[in-house]
Amino acid sequence: MQLGGPRTDQPAPTDVAAAITTGAATLGHRPAVTVLHRQARYEQSGTSLVNWAAKGAHLLELDHLVGPGATVRLLAPPCWTSASVALATWWLGGTVALTAGEPDGVSIGHPSQIGAQEAGHSDLLLGDGLDGAPSPDDLTATTTGIPAWTHEAQPLPDHPPTAQARGDLPALRTASQTWSQAELLAVAGALGEGTLGIEAGTTDHLTALAAVSLRPLLTGHATVVLRGVPRGAAAAERVTTWI
């Protein structure tokens, strides 16, 4: 049985830094994000996800000068590593852009996106395997020479960065709209309780990213991601809702 749930002894967080702090305590070592491939199952706990987000925040701040007003372009399917990039960016007060062609800021790409003409150059490589490396299905020649997100972040401390998160800061940008941290937290919170199932390439990008990054921290329940497998592959995950 999967235990845990939203914290009822304190008000709902109004920025991502607060959501991370309360969510890490709520989830602990229970699953936050599970990704199912054709031949593999990758899972990250709440503690691990937050630790990677902290390491990533130090990487983005030190090497790429990410802070309030900065943009991190994220071209990747929903997975634990894309969740860690998003949380790291928001922790620092930056904006995640889900659109190709961003002229400024650091660009972080997944092998399924790298190589597309509209994707442009990627500064860091994002895999969704257990160690953050690309899964076997995703390895391509186009990723050669691009430093891996987890490899670069691994040596850095996992203590929280100096949080610059605020509810009114822009958090996520698509081609047509921008959401603040508070608005994105509301999107994630509205996705409901229990174990949630989403399908990479089917669930819209904004909802999918909110589901893997913020929702587990707000609810204390995992999000399960299907990549190239049918819903039947998640029979053992006890998914209560699909979107």
mmCIF file of C-alpha atoms in Angstrom:
data_model
loop_
_atom_site.group_PDB
_atom_site.id
_atom_site.type_symbol
_atom_site.label_atom_id
_atom_site.label_comp_id
_atom_site.label_asym_id
_atom_site.label_seq_id
_atom_site.Cartn_x
_atom_site.Cartn_y
_atom_site.Cartn_z
ATOM 1 C CA MET A 1 0.000 0.000 0.000
ATOM 2 C CA GLN A 2 1.255 3.462 -0.856
ATOM 3 C CA LEU A 3 1.087 5.694 2.196
ATOM 4 C CA GLY A 4 1.134 9.434 2.541
ATOM 5 C CA GLY A 5 -0.855 12.365 1.311
ATOM 6 C CA PRO A 6 -1.042 16.121 1.409
ATOM 7 C CA ARG A 7 0.038 17.878 4.555
ATOM 8 C CA THR A 8 -3.002 19.297 6.311
ATOM 9 C CA ASP A 9 -1.195 20.861 9.260
ATOM 10 C CA GLN A 10 0.056 23.870 7.325
ATOM 11 C CA PRO A 11 -1.154 26.132 4.501
ATOM 12 C CA ALA A 12 -0.673 25.158 0.879
ATOM 13 C CA PRO A 13 2.657 26.384 -0.517
ATOM 14 C CA THR A 14 2.538 29.535 -2.615
ATOM 15 C CA ASP A 15 5.928 29.104 -4.279
ATOM 16 C CA VAL A 16 8.012 26.186 -5.469
ATOM 17 C CA ALA A 17 10.662 26.433 -2.744
ATOM 18 C CA ALA A 18 7.972 25.958 -0.091
ATOM 19 C CA ALA A 19 6.476 23.061 -2.062
ATOM 20 C CA ILE A 20 9.869 21.357 -2.213
ATOM 21 C CA THR A 21 10.468 21.773 1.512
ATOM 22 C CA THR A 22 7.104 20.401 2.605
ATOM 23 C CA GLY A 23 6.931 17.807 -0.169
ATOM 24 C CA ALA A 24 10.309 16.297 0.616
ATOM 25 C CA ALA A 25 9.201 15.696 4.194
ATOM 26 C CA THR A 26 5.876 14.235 3.059
ATOM 27 C CA LEU A 27 7.229 11.842 0.419
ATOM 28 C CA GLY A 28 10.529 10.851 1.982
ATOM 29 C CA HIS A 29 11.861 7.700 0.344
ATOM 30 C CA ARG A 30 8.543 6.704 -1.203
ATOM 31 C CA PRO A 31 8.183 6.921 -5.002
ATOM 32 C CA ALA A 32 7.712 10.315 -6.615
ATOM 33 C CA VAL A 33 8.109 9.455 -10.306
ATOM 34 C CA THR A 34 8.090 6.085 -12.065
ATOM 35 C CA VAL A 35 8.861 5.753 -15.787
ATOM 36 C CA LEU A 36 7.924 2.580 -17.660
ATOM 37 C CA HIS A 37 9.742 1.660 -20.885
ATOM 38 C CA ARG A 38 9.385 -1.421 -23.053
ATOM 39 C CA GLN A 39 12.144 -3.237 -21.193
ATOM 40 C CA ALA A 40 12.748 -1.202 -18.069
ATOM 41 C CA ARG A 41 11.180 0.473 -15.064
ATOM 42 C CA TYR A 42 12.875 3.497 -13.521
ATOM 43 C CA GLU A 43 11.788 4.991 -10.206
ATOM 44 C CA GLN A 44 12.924 7.941 -8.118
ATOM 45 C CA SER A 45 11.866 8.669 -4.555
ATOM 46 C CA GLY A 46 10.848 12.059 -3.274
ATOM 47 C CA THR A 47 14.128 12.410 -1.379
ATOM 48 C CA SER A 48 16.200 11.501 -4.426
ATOM 49 C CA LEU A 49 14.238 13.832 -6.704
ATOM 50 C CA VAL A 50 14.710 16.780 -4.344
ATOM 51 C CA ASN A 51 18.413 15.996 -3.884
ATOM 52 C CA TRP A 52 18.915 15.990 -7.651
ATOM 53 C CA ALA A 53 16.961 19.228 -7.930
ATOM 54 C CA ALA A 54 19.284 20.807 -5.347
ATOM 55 C CA LYS A 55 22.397 19.587 -7.158
ATOM 56 C CA GLY A 56 20.936 20.831 -10.420
ATOM 57 C CA ALA A 57 20.160 24.220 -8.931
ATOM 58 C CA HIS A 58 23.788 24.646 -7.890
ATOM 59 C CA LEU A 59 24.873 23.621 -11.400
ATOM 60 C CA LEU A 60 22.507 26.064 -13.090
ATOM 61 C CA GLU A 61 23.440 28.878 -10.726
ATOM 62 C CA LEU A 62 27.213 28.400 -10.807
ATOM 63 C CA ASP A 63 27.812 27.373 -14.419
ATOM 64 C CA HIS A 64 24.902 28.989 -16.247
ATOM 65 C CA LEU A 65 24.042 32.007 -14.045
ATOM 66 C CA VAL A 66 20.399 31.023 -13.683
ATOM 67 C CA GLY A 67 18.361 33.230 -11.367
ATOM 68 C CA PRO A 68 15.212 35.356 -11.479
ATOM 69 C CA GLY A 69 14.548 36.372 -15.068
ATOM 70 C CA ALA A 70 16.744 33.644 -16.578
ATOM 71 C CA THR A 71 15.378 31.053 -18.982
ATOM 72 C CA VAL A 72 16.084 27.318 -19.113
ATOM 73 C CA ARG A 73 14.876 25.705 -22.308
ATOM 74 C CA LEU A 74 13.696 22.162 -21.571
ATOM 75 C CA LEU A 75 12.967 19.850 -24.495
ATOM 76 C CA ALA A 76 12.306 16.465 -22.936
ATOM 77 C CA PRO A 77 9.498 14.009 -22.201
ATOM 78 C CA PRO A 78 8.069 13.867 -18.676
ATOM 79 C CA CYS A 79 10.456 11.903 -16.448
ATOM 80 C CA TRP A 80 12.298 12.271 -13.155
ATOM 81 C CA THR A 81 15.215 14.130 -14.728
ATOM 82 C CA SER A 82 13.031 16.694 -16.490
ATOM 83 C CA ALA A 83 11.256 17.127 -13.142
ATOM 84 C CA SER A 84 14.589 17.772 -11.424
ATOM 85 C CA VAL A 85 15.568 20.372 -14.041
ATOM 86 C CA ALA A 86 12.249 22.172 -13.643
ATOM 87 C CA LEU A 87 12.413 22.161 -9.837
ATOM 88 C CA ALA A 88 16.016 23.393 -9.909
ATOM 89 C CA THR A 89 15.085 26.247 -12.231
ATOM 90 C CA TRP A 90 12.066 27.310 -10.172
ATOM 91 C CA TRP A 91 14.025 27.062 -6.930
ATOM 92 C CA LEU A 92 16.304 29.763 -8.354
ATOM 93 C CA GLY A 93 13.426 31.887 -9.630
ATOM 94 C CA GLY A 94 14.049 31.061 -13.296
ATOM 95 C CA THR A 95 11.603 30.253 -16.078
ATOM 96 C CA VAL A 96 11.310 26.913 -17.877
ATOM 97 C CA ALA A 97 10.583 27.326 -21.584
ATOM 98 C CA LEU A 98 8.955 24.401 -23.380
ATOM 99 C CA THR A 99 9.416 26.031 -26.773
ATOM 100 C CA ALA A 100 12.166 25.523 -29.329
ATOM 101 C CA GLY A 101 14.090 28.466 -30.667
ATOM 102 C CA GLU A 102 14.673 30.324 -27.394
ATOM 103 C CA PRO A 103 17.484 32.792 -28.159
ATOM 104 C CA ASP A 104 18.838 33.075 -24.620
ATOM 105 C CA GLY A 105 19.601 30.871 -21.655
ATOM 106 C CA VAL A 106 20.800 27.330 -21.169
ATOM 107 C CA SER A 107 19.241 24.574 -23.268
ATOM 108 C CA ILE A 108 18.710 21.063 -21.896
ATOM 109 C CA GLY A 109 17.602 18.360 -24.310
ATOM 110 C CA HIS A 110 16.564 14.716 -24.325
ATOM 111 C CA PRO A 111 17.801 12.355 -27.071
ATOM 112 C CA SER A 112 14.272 12.107 -28.452
ATOM 113 C CA GLN A 113 14.411 15.868 -29.149
ATOM 114 C CA ILE A 114 18.078 16.497 -29.900
ATOM 115 C CA GLY A 115 18.754 16.474 -33.615
ATOM 116 C CA ALA A 116 15.454 18.002 -34.626
ATOM 117 C CA GLN A 117 16.149 21.101 -36.684
ATOM 118 C CA GLU A 118 13.890 23.288 -34.569
ATOM 119 C CA ALA A 119 15.493 22.098 -31.319
ATOM 120 C CA GLY A 120 18.787 23.863 -31.946
ATOM 121 C CA HIS A 121 21.866 23.257 -29.810
ATOM 122 C CA SER A 122 21.644 21.585 -26.395
ATOM 123 C CA ASP A 123 24.098 22.509 -23.647
ATOM 124 C CA LEU A 124 23.235 19.523 -21.450
ATOM 125 C CA LEU A 125 21.882 16.047 -22.154
ATOM 126 C CA LEU A 126 18.947 14.664 -20.226
ATOM 127 C CA GLY A 127 18.232 10.931 -19.996
ATOM 128 C CA ASP A 128 15.491 9.214 -18.044
ATOM 129 C CA GLY A 129 17.316 6.105 -16.877
ATOM 130 C CA LEU A 130 17.941 5.417 -13.198
ATOM 131 C CA ASP A 131 21.234 7.335 -13.199
ATOM 132 C CA GLY A 132 19.993 10.009 -15.574
ATOM 133 C CA ALA A 133 21.662 8.454 -18.600
ATOM 134 C CA PRO A 134 19.637 7.877 -21.769
ATOM 135 C CA SER A 135 17.754 4.600 -21.805
ATOM 136 C CA PRO A 136 18.938 2.110 -24.478
ATOM 137 C CA ASP A 137 16.037 3.026 -26.757
ATOM 138 C CA ASP A 138 17.109 6.683 -26.729
ATOM 139 C CA LEU A 139 20.827 6.437 -27.486
ATOM 140 C CA THR A 140 21.661 8.154 -30.770
ATOM 141 C CA ALA A 141 24.777 9.488 -32.450
ATOM 142 C CA THR A 142 23.446 13.030 -32.121
ATOM 143 C CA THR A 143 24.041 12.979 -28.357
ATOM 144 C CA THR A 144 27.796 12.401 -28.655
ATOM 145 C CA GLY A 145 29.841 15.063 -26.918
ATOM 146 C CA ILE A 146 26.971 16.689 -25.021
ATOM 147 C CA PRO A 147 27.636 16.620 -21.259
ATOM 148 C CA ALA A 148 25.011 14.807 -19.228
ATOM 149 C CA TRP A 149 22.918 16.766 -16.726
ATOM 150 C CA THR A 150 23.398 14.226 -13.954
ATOM 151 C CA HIS A 151 27.130 13.810 -14.627
ATOM 152 C CA GLU A 152 27.688 17.547 -14.292
ATOM 153 C CA ALA A 153 25.426 17.884 -11.243
ATOM 154 C CA GLN A 154 26.609 14.780 -9.355
ATOM 155 C CA PRO A 155 29.686 16.332 -7.639
ATOM 156 C CA LEU A 156 27.726 19.335 -6.366
ATOM 157 C CA PRO A 157 26.128 19.488 -2.896
ATOM 158 C CA ASP A 158 22.552 18.364 -2.378
ATOM 159 C CA HIS A 159 21.760 20.972 0.249
ATOM 160 C CA PRO A 160 19.145 23.537 -0.807
ATOM 161 C CA PRO A 161 20.357 26.528 -2.799
ATOM 162 C CA THR A 162 19.587 30.072 -1.735
ATOM 163 C CA ALA A 163 15.944 30.065 -2.754
ATOM 164 C CA GLN A 164 14.795 32.914 -4.961
ATOM 165 C CA ALA A 165 11.390 31.421 -5.672
ATOM 166 C CA ARG A 166 8.288 33.609 -5.465
ATOM 167 C CA GLY A 167 4.710 32.836 -6.325
ATOM 168 C CA ASP A 168 4.465 35.746 -8.750
ATOM 169 C CA LEU A 169 7.609 34.905 -10.725
ATOM 170 C CA PRO A 170 7.121 33.471 -14.230
ATOM 171 C CA ALA A 171 7.715 29.735 -13.986
ATOM 172 C CA LEU A 172 6.750 28.142 -17.272
ATOM 173 C CA ARG A 173 6.425 29.439 -20.809
ATOM 174 C CA THR A 174 4.879 27.799 -23.851
ATOM 175 C CA ALA A 175 4.421 29.233 -27.323
ATOM 176 C CA SER A 176 1.167 30.887 -26.299
ATOM 177 C CA GLN A 177 1.191 31.521 -22.552
ATOM 178 C CA THR A 178 3.250 32.066 -19.403
ATOM 179 C CA TRP A 179 2.362 30.697 -15.948
ATOM 180 C CA SER A 180 3.603 32.010 -12.611
ATOM 181 C CA GLN A 181 4.826 29.689 -9.863
ATOM 182 C CA ALA A 182 1.534 30.100 -8.003
ATOM 183 C CA GLU A 183 -0.486 29.336 -11.137
ATOM 184 C CA LEU A 184 1.593 26.256 -11.905
ATOM 185 C CA LEU A 185 1.185 24.995 -8.344
ATOM 186 C CA ALA A 186 -2.574 25.339 -8.815
ATOM 187 C CA VAL A 187 -2.388 23.312 -12.046
ATOM 188 C CA ALA A 188 -0.440 20.555 -10.279
ATOM 189 C CA GLY A 189 -2.713 20.544 -7.243
ATOM 190 C CA ALA A 190 -5.793 20.171 -9.423
ATOM 191 C CA LEU A 191 -4.501 16.875 -10.831
ATOM 192 C CA GLY A 192 -5.890 15.040 -7.812
ATOM 193 C CA GLU A 193 -4.922 12.452 -5.240
ATOM 194 C CA GLY A 194 -3.764 8.867 -5.600
ATOM 195 C CA THR A 195 -1.291 7.484 -8.116
ATOM 196 C CA LEU A 196 -1.567 9.385 -11.390
ATOM 197 C CA GLY A 197 -0.786 7.936 -14.811
ATOM 198 C CA ILE A 198 0.325 9.997 -17.804
ATOM 199 C CA GLU A 199 1.480 9.037 -21.293
ATOM 200 C CA ALA A 200 4.530 10.692 -22.847
ATOM 201 C CA GLY A 201 3.588 12.202 -26.178
ATOM 202 C CA THR A 202 -0.138 12.115 -25.378
ATOM 203 C CA THR A 203 -0.539 14.165 -22.193
ATOM 204 C CA ASP A 204 0.102 17.837 -23.022
ATOM 205 C CA HIS A 205 3.572 19.103 -22.101
ATOM 206 C CA LEU A 206 2.520 21.579 -19.421
ATOM 207 C CA THR A 207 0.292 19.119 -17.576
ATOM 208 C CA ALA A 208 2.878 16.362 -17.898
ATOM 209 C CA LEU A 209 5.662 18.493 -16.420
ATOM 210 C CA ALA A 210 3.453 19.670 -13.550
ATOM 211 C CA ALA A 211 2.482 16.042 -12.928
ATOM 212 C CA VAL A 212 6.038 14.747 -12.547
ATOM 213 C CA SER A 213 7.615 17.747 -10.817
ATOM 214 C CA LEU A 214 5.126 19.433 -8.493
ATOM 215 C CA ARG A 215 2.201 17.076 -8.024
ATOM 216 C CA PRO A 216 4.117 14.387 -6.045
ATOM 217 C CA LEU A 217 5.387 17.098 -3.684
ATOM 218 C CA LEU A 218 1.913 18.561 -3.189
ATOM 219 C CA THR A 219 -0.008 15.305 -2.766
ATOM 220 C CA GLY A 220 2.500 12.798 -1.418
ATOM 221 C CA HIS A 221 1.583 10.394 -4.241
ATOM 222 C CA ALA A 222 3.550 9.163 -7.238
ATOM 223 C CA THR A 223 3.128 9.936 -10.914
ATOM 224 C CA VAL A 224 3.632 7.059 -13.363
ATOM 225 C CA VAL A 225 4.836 7.842 -16.896
ATOM 226 C CA LEU A 226 4.369 5.519 -19.866
ATOM 227 C CA ARG A 227 6.933 5.818 -22.652
ATOM 228 C CA GLY A 228 6.077 3.634 -25.605
ATOM 229 C CA VAL A 229 4.096 1.065 -23.627
ATOM 230 C CA PRO A 230 0.320 0.530 -23.208
ATOM 231 C CA ARG A 231 -1.557 1.237 -20.002
ATOM 232 C CA GLY A 232 -1.590 -2.447 -19.219
ATOM 233 C CA ALA A 233 2.131 -2.198 -18.476
ATOM 234 C CA ALA A 234 1.227 -0.185 -15.381
ATOM 235 C CA ALA A 235 -1.066 -2.836 -13.896
ATOM 236 C CA ALA A 236 1.195 -3.281 -10.867
ATOM 237 C CA GLU A 237 1.499 0.470 -10.229
ATOM 238 C CA ARG A 238 -2.056 0.870 -8.865
ATOM 239 C CA VAL A 239 -2.820 3.925 -10.975
ATOM 240 C CA THR A 240 -6.079 5.511 -9.842
ATOM 241 C CA THR A 241 -6.391 8.217 -12.515
ATOM 242 C CA TRP A 242 -5.159 8.584 -16.104
ATOM 243 C CA ILE A 243 -4.813 11.884 -17.936
#
